[in-house]
Every structure is written in C-alpha cells, then in structure tokens.
C-alpha positions in Angstrom: 45.2 -84.0 -50.1 45.4 -85.4 -46.6 46.0 -81.8 -45.1 43.0 -80.5 -46.9 40.8 -83.3 -45.6 42.1 -82.6 -42.1 41.3 -78.8 -42.6 37.9 -79.8 -43.9 37.2 -82.0 -40.9 38.2 -79.1 -38.5 36.0 -76.7 -40.4 33.2 -79.1 -40.2 33.6 -79.3 -36.4 33.9 -75.5 -36.2 31.0 -74.6 -38.4 28.7 -77.6 -37.9 26.6 -79.5 -40.2 24.8 -76.5 -41.5 28.0 -75.0 -42.8 29.1 -78.3 -44.3 25.7 -78.8 -46.0 26.1 -75.4 -47.7 29.3 -76.4 -49.7 28.8 -76.7 -53.4 30.0 -80.3 -53.7 28.6 -83.2 -51.7 30.8 -86.3 -51.1 29.6 -89.9 -50.8 31.2 -92.2 -48.3 33.8 -94.6 -49.5 34.0 -92.7 -52.8 37.2 -91.0 -53.8 37.0 -87.2 -53.9 38.2 -85.0 -56.7 40.8 -82.4 -55.8 39.0 -79.7 -57.7 35.8 -80.4 -55.8 37.6 -80.3 -52.5 39.4 -77.1 -53.4 36.1 -75.6 -54.5 34.5 -76.5 -51.1 37.4 -75.1 -49.2 37.4 -71.9 -51.2 33.7 -71.5 -50.5 34.3 -72.1 -46.8 37.2 -69.6 -46.8 34.9 -67.0 -48.2 32.2 -67.8 -45.7 34.7 -67.7 -42.9 35.9 -64.3 -44.0 32.3 -63.0 -44.3 31.5 -64.4 -40.8 34.6 -62.9 -39.3 33.7 -59.5 -40.8 30.1 -59.9 -39.4 31.4 -60.9 -36.0 33.7 -57.9 -35.9 30.8 -55.6 -36.9 28.6 -57.2 -34.2 31.4 -56.7 -31.6 31.7 -53.1 -32.6 27.9 -52.7 -32.3 27.9 -54.3 -28.9 30.7 -52.0 -27.8 28.8 -49.0 -29.0 25.6 -50.2 -27.3 27.2 -50.9 -24.0 27.4 -47.2 -22.9 23.8 -46.7 -23.9 22.8 -49.7 -22.0 24.7 -48.4 -18.9 23.1 -45.0 -19.4 19.7 -46.6 -19.6 20.3 -48.7 -16.6 21.3 -45.5 -14.6 18.2 -43.7 -15.9 16.0 -46.7 -14.9 17.6 -46.6 -11.4 16.9 -42.8 -11.2 13.3 -43.3 -12.4 12.8 -46.0 -9.8 14.0 -43.6 -7.0 11.8 -40.9 -8.4 8.8 -43.2 -8.5 9.4 -44.1 -4.9 9.6 -40.5 -3.9 6.4 -39.7 -5.8 4.7 -42.5 -4.0 5.7 -41.0 -0.7 4.6 -37.5 -1.8 1.2 -39.0 -2.9 0.9 -40.6 0.5 1.7 -37.3 2.2 -0.7 -35.4 0.0 -3.4 -37.9 0.8 -2.9 -37.3 4.5 -3.0 -33.5 4.0 -6.2 -33.8 1.9 -7.8 -35.9 4.7 -6.7 -33.3 7.3 -8.0 -30.4 5.1 -11.3 -32.2 4.7 -11.6 -32.4 8.5 -10.6 -28.8 8.9 -13.2 -27.7 6.3 -15.9 -29.7 8.1 -14.9 -28.0 11.4 -14.9 -24.6 9.8 -18.4 -25.3 8.4 -19.6 -26.0 12.0 -17.9 -22.9 13.3 -19.4 -20.8 10.5 -22.9 -22.1 11.4 -22.2 -21.3 15.1 -20.9 -17.8 14.2 -23.9 -17.1 12.1 -26.2 -17.9 15.0 -24.1 -15.7 17.3 -24.2 -12.8 14.8 -27.9 -13.1 14.6 -28.2 -13.0 18.4 -25.8 -10.0 18.5 -27.8 -8.2 15.8 -30.9 -8.5 18.0 -29.0 -7.2 21.0 -27.6 -4.3 19.0 -31.1 -3.3 17.9 -32.2 -3.3 21.5 -29.2 -1.3 22.5 -29.8 1.2 19.7 -33.4 1.8 21.0 -32.1 2.2 24.5 -29.5 4.7 23.4 -32.1 6.7 21.5 -34.2 6.9 24.6 -31.1 7.9 26.7 -30.2 10.5 24.1 -33.6 12.2 24.6 -33.1 12.2 28.3 -29.6 13.6 28.0 -30.8 16.4 25.7 -33.4 17.3 28.3 -30.8 17.3 31.0 -28.4 19.4 28.9 -31.1 22.0 28.5 -31.7 22.1 32.2 -28.0 22.3 32.9 -27.7 25.2 30.5 -30.5 27.0 32.3 -28.9 26.4 35.7 -25.6 27.6 34.4 -27.1 30.9 33.3 -28.7 31.3 36.7 -25.4 30.5 38.5 -23.5 33.0 36.4 -26.1 35.7 37.2 -25.9 34.8 40.9 -22.1 35.0 40.9 -22.3 38.5 39.3 -24.8 39.6 41.9 -22.7 38.2 44.7 -19.6 39.9 43.4 -21.3 43.2 43.7 -22.2 42.7 47.4 -20.0 44.9 49.7 -17.5 43.1 51.9 -17.2 40.0 49.7 -13.7 39.0 48.7 -13.4 38.5 45.0 -10.6 36.6 43.3 -9.7 37.1 39.6 -8.2 33.9 38.1 -5.9 35.9 35.9 -3.9 36.8 39.0 -3.1 33.2 39.7 -2.3 31.8 36.2 1.1 30.9 34.8 2.9 33.3 32.5 2.5 32.8 28.8 6.2 31.9 28.5 5.7 28.7 30.5 6.0 25.7 28.2 6.1 22.8 30.6 5.9 21.6 34.3 6.9 18.5 36.2 5.1 17.2 39.2 6.1 14.7 41.9 3.4 12.1 42.4 2.3 10.5 45.6 -0.5 7.9 45.9 -2.4 5.7 43.5 -1.1 6.6 40.1 -1.0 3.6 37.7 -1.4 1.2 40.8 1.1 3.3 42.8 3.9 2.8 40.2 4.0 6.2 38.6 6.3 8.7 40.2 6.1 11.8 38.0 3.7 13.8 35.8 4.7 16.1 32.9 2.5 18.8 31.6 3.3 20.4 28.3 1.5 23.5 27.0 0.7 24.7 23.5 -1.0 28.0 23.0 -2.9 29.5 20.1 -3.7 33.2 20.4 -6.9 34.4 18.8 -8.5 37.9 18.6 -10.3 37.7 21.9 -9.1 34.5 23.5 -6.3 32.0 23.8 -6.6 28.3 23.2 -4.4 26.2 25.5 -3.8 22.5 24.9 -2.3 20.8 28.0 -0.7 17.3 27.5 -0.4 15.3 30.7 1.7 12.1 31.0 2.2 9.9 34.1 5.7 8.4 34.0 7.2 5.4 35.7 10.6 5.3 37.3 12.1 4.3 34.0 10.4 7.3 32.3 8.0 5.1 30.4 4.4 6.4 30.0 1.6 4.6 31.9 -1.1 7.3 31.2 -1.5 10.0 28.6 -4.2 12.6 28.4 -4.8 15.9 26.6 -7.0 18.8 27.8 -8.3 21.6 25.6 -9.0 25.0 27.3 -10.2 28.4 26.1 -9.2 31.5 28.1 -10.7 34.9 27.8 -10.3 38.0 30.0 -13.2 36.9 32.2 -13.1 33.1 32.4 -11.3 29.8 31.7 -13.4 27.0 30.2 -12.7 23.3 29.5 -13.7 22.4 25.9 -12.8 18.7 25.9 -10.4 15.9 26.7 -8.6 13.2 24.8 -7.2 9.9 26.2 -4.4 7.9 24.6 -2.8 4.5 25.1 0.9 4.3 25.9 1.7 4.2 22.2 -0.1 7.5 21.6 -3.2 6.1 19.8 -6.5 7.9 20.9 -8.8 5.8 23.0 -11.4 8.5 23.7 -12.1 11.9 22.1 -14.5 13.9 24.3 -16.1 17.2 23.5 -18.3 19.1 26.0 -21.7 20.2 24.6 -21.4 23.4 26.8 -17.9 24.5 27.8 -17.2 23.9 31.5 -16.2 27.0 33.5 -13.2 26.1 35.7 -12.2 29.6 36.7 -13.4 33.2 36.3 -12.6 36.8 37.2 -15.4 37.1 39.9 -14.8 34.1 42.2 -16.3 35.1 45.6 -14.6 33.6 48.6 -16.6 30.8 50.1 -19.3 30.7 47.4 -19.7 28.0 44.8 -19.6 28.4 41.1 -19.6 25.9 38.3 -21.8 24.3 35.6 -22.8 21.0 34.0 -22.9 19.6 30.5 -23.0 16.5 28.4 -19.9 14.8 27.1 -19.7 13.3 23.6 -17.0 10.7 22.9 -16.6 10.4 19.1 -14.2 7.5 19.3 -16.5 5.1 21.3 -19.9 6.7 20.5 -20.5 7.4 24.2 -22.5 10.3 25.6 -22.3 11.1 29.3 -22.9 13.8 32.0 -20.3 16.1 33.5 -21.2 18.3 36.6 -18.6 20.4 38.5 -18.6 23.0 41.3 -15.8 25.0 42.7 -15.2 27.2 45.7 -12.5 29.8 46.3 -11.2 29.2 49.8 -8.6 31.9 50.3 -5.0 32.8 50.0 -2.1 30.6 51.4 1.6 30.1 51.0 2.7 26.7 49.7 6.0 24.8 49.8 6.7 22.2 47.1 9.9 20.6 45.8 10.2 23.3 43.2 10.0 26.3 45.6 8.1 28.1 48.3 5.4 30.2 46.8 3.4 33.0 48.5 0.0 34.5 47.9 -1.5 31.4 46.3 -5.2 30.9 45.7 -6.7 27.8 47.3 -9.7 26.3 45.7 -11.9 23.2 46.3 -13.5 21.2 43.4 -16.2 18.6 43.5 -16.7 16.7 40.2 -19.4 14.1 39.3 -19.2 12.5 35.9 -19.8 9.1 34.3 -17.2 10.1 31.8 -14.4 11.6 34.0 -15.1 10.0 37.3 -16.2 11.5 40.7 -13.8 13.1 43.1 -13.1 15.9 45.5 -9.9 17.9 45.4 -8.1 21.0 46.8 -5.5 22.8 44.7 -3.2 25.8 45.0 -2.5 28.2 42.1 0.2 30.9 42.4 0.9 34.1 40.6 2.9 33.6 37.3 3.2 29.9 38.0 -0.4 28.5 38.0 -1.2 25.3 39.8 1.7 24.1 42.1 -0.1 21.5 44.3 -3.2 19.4 44.2 -4.7 16.9 46.7 -7.4 14.6 45.4 -9.6 11.9 46.9 -12.0 9.5 45.1 -13.7 6.3 46.0 -12.4 4.6 42.9 -8.8 5.7 43.0 -8.1 6.6 46.6 -5.8 9.6 47.4 -3.5 11.3 45.0 -1.1 14.2 45.5 0.7 16.4 42.9 3.6 18.7 43.9 5.4 20.9 41.4 9.1 19.9 41.0 10.2 22.0 38.1 8.9 24.6 35.6 10.2 25.7 32.2 11.2 28.4 31.7 
C-alpha cells in the first residue's frame, strides 16, 4: 500500500494536477483509501502513461520526418533570398538602361529632325543641279554636233593632203604590234601614284570581227611590291584604215569600276594616211554611266618622222614618232611624244601635264 502511494505521488509530480484530476476516484484528506480505488486509479494512470508514450513516440517520428523538409525549406528560402537580391540588382540595371535608352531616343529624334531639314535643303540643291545639267546637256549636244562636223572636215583635209605629191605618208598598220602579242611591261619614271609606282603592265584581249578587230587593253600601275595603285581599261576598234578609241573604264585597286566612259563619237588615234608634220584628230563627248557625268574630249596628233629607239627591252629601228595634244575634262590635259615600232607597237612615251608633271614609259618586256 505504501509503495503504491509513493508511485501515485511520483506520478502526480510527473503528470501534474490535471492528470491527477482525471483519475476515476477522488480521495479526501485524512480519510483512509480503499485498495481497489487506488488500484483503479493506478491502472488508469498506467493506461494513460502508455497512450502518452505512444503519442510521444509518434510525435518524435513526425518531428524526425519533418526535419529534412524543414532543412530543405530553409535552403530553398535562402536560395530565394539570393534570387530576390539578384533580381533587385537586375531591375536596377534595367532601370539605368531604360533611362539611357530614353536619352538616346530623345537624341535620335533631334538628329532625325536635323536630317529632315538637311534632306529638304539637299532636295532643293539637287533640283537646281538637275536644271543646270539639263542646260549643260543642251550645250554639249550642240558642241558634239560641231565636233562631228569638224571631224568630217579634218578627215577630208587629211585625204586631200595625202594626195599632194612629195608629202610623206605613214600607215599606222606598219607600226602596230603583232596579233600574237598578249602583254607588255613598261618601266615607269616620274609622277606615277605620287612617284611610288615603278612598273606598268598592259594586257591585250582581241575579238576579231568581219571587218574590224576589237582590242581591250588593261593597264595597271604597280608598286615595288607588285600591288596595284591604278587600274584602267581601254576599248579600241581597229580597221584597215584607222584605229579608234571607243571608251575607257577606271577601277579601284580591288577591281571595282569607278567610271565607265563611252565616247559619243569614236576618237581617231591613228590612221593609214598620216601625213608628216600635219595634224589629225577629232573631238567628242564622254558619257560616264557610273557617275552620270558628261564631258568633252578633244585630241590632235602629228606624225613627226622615223627614229631608232633604245629602251630596256631592246633597241628598235624604224619607229614612228608622234606628238599628241589632249584636252579633256574627263581624261585630263597633257602633251606627249611616243614611239611605235614595227611588230611591237608603242615602246616609249614621254608625257607632260600641269596636273601630274612629267611621266616616262619605257618598254621592258613583251610577250610573246
């Protein structure tokens, strides 16, 4: 009995007044307790203790199960905090970019307004230029007609002179290169590409027609490292009685056309009745289809006589010496003397102009 009272007292201390209040039998102080009542209370308390122990074990298991989830949630919360901080920084950066873009847009609007005003001013200038070009075109057409008339008269005079007894006549066919020649190389002296070019190459392509031959001559000025500093192409037509220049194309160093000139009337550069000491030549308009330019081209030539010439390639005899005076807003103005030899064509040229100074070409090789 005493042991049970001690156990009861301990349980009371452990479970508290609420647990004790829940026992089936209530004891009164200083009143003897019945063993059956005490045993009933202890049995009830035992059952409750067992139930509580089971509940505590279940709670402990639940806590153990929840602990990984709580750790996982804590890690996720930490990750989210980092992401939120990063997003705040990104938002701040975007805000700065938006402000910068707004400033740029405002600047562009100002530029657009300025450009619109400039375009309007340019349109007015273009209209004025178009009117001026139309007026010039009319003048050029008139000049071309006059040039054509003069050319006819010059040709007639040349024929008449050729028939005068005692006049020396030179036929250009006797001083042209053979049809087998495909290229030439010239040594350069003077102001070529600001005095930096040292060599000119000339390549020839021929197309034979029923009554004439078309010759395309490609000329390139080369620097000491063989790079190109100037590139031009000339189109000639050759018949039994004359050689005429049809047009000229200019290219940049990459080979892209910068001009494409066509002569309204082919320019006679040589013929079969060149009288010694007497001028021949003609004039025409030049139409540049790349730049929309129209200019004037006038050229006169004189056959001076026969000379021997020594150049790096060889010494040539019986060469025709001619003088040329050219005036053109498309091709420049210059005076030159050249020597053309049988089977070889031109072997030497000396040229002088106000714009470029002096230039000398001397044949250094020929193929074949």
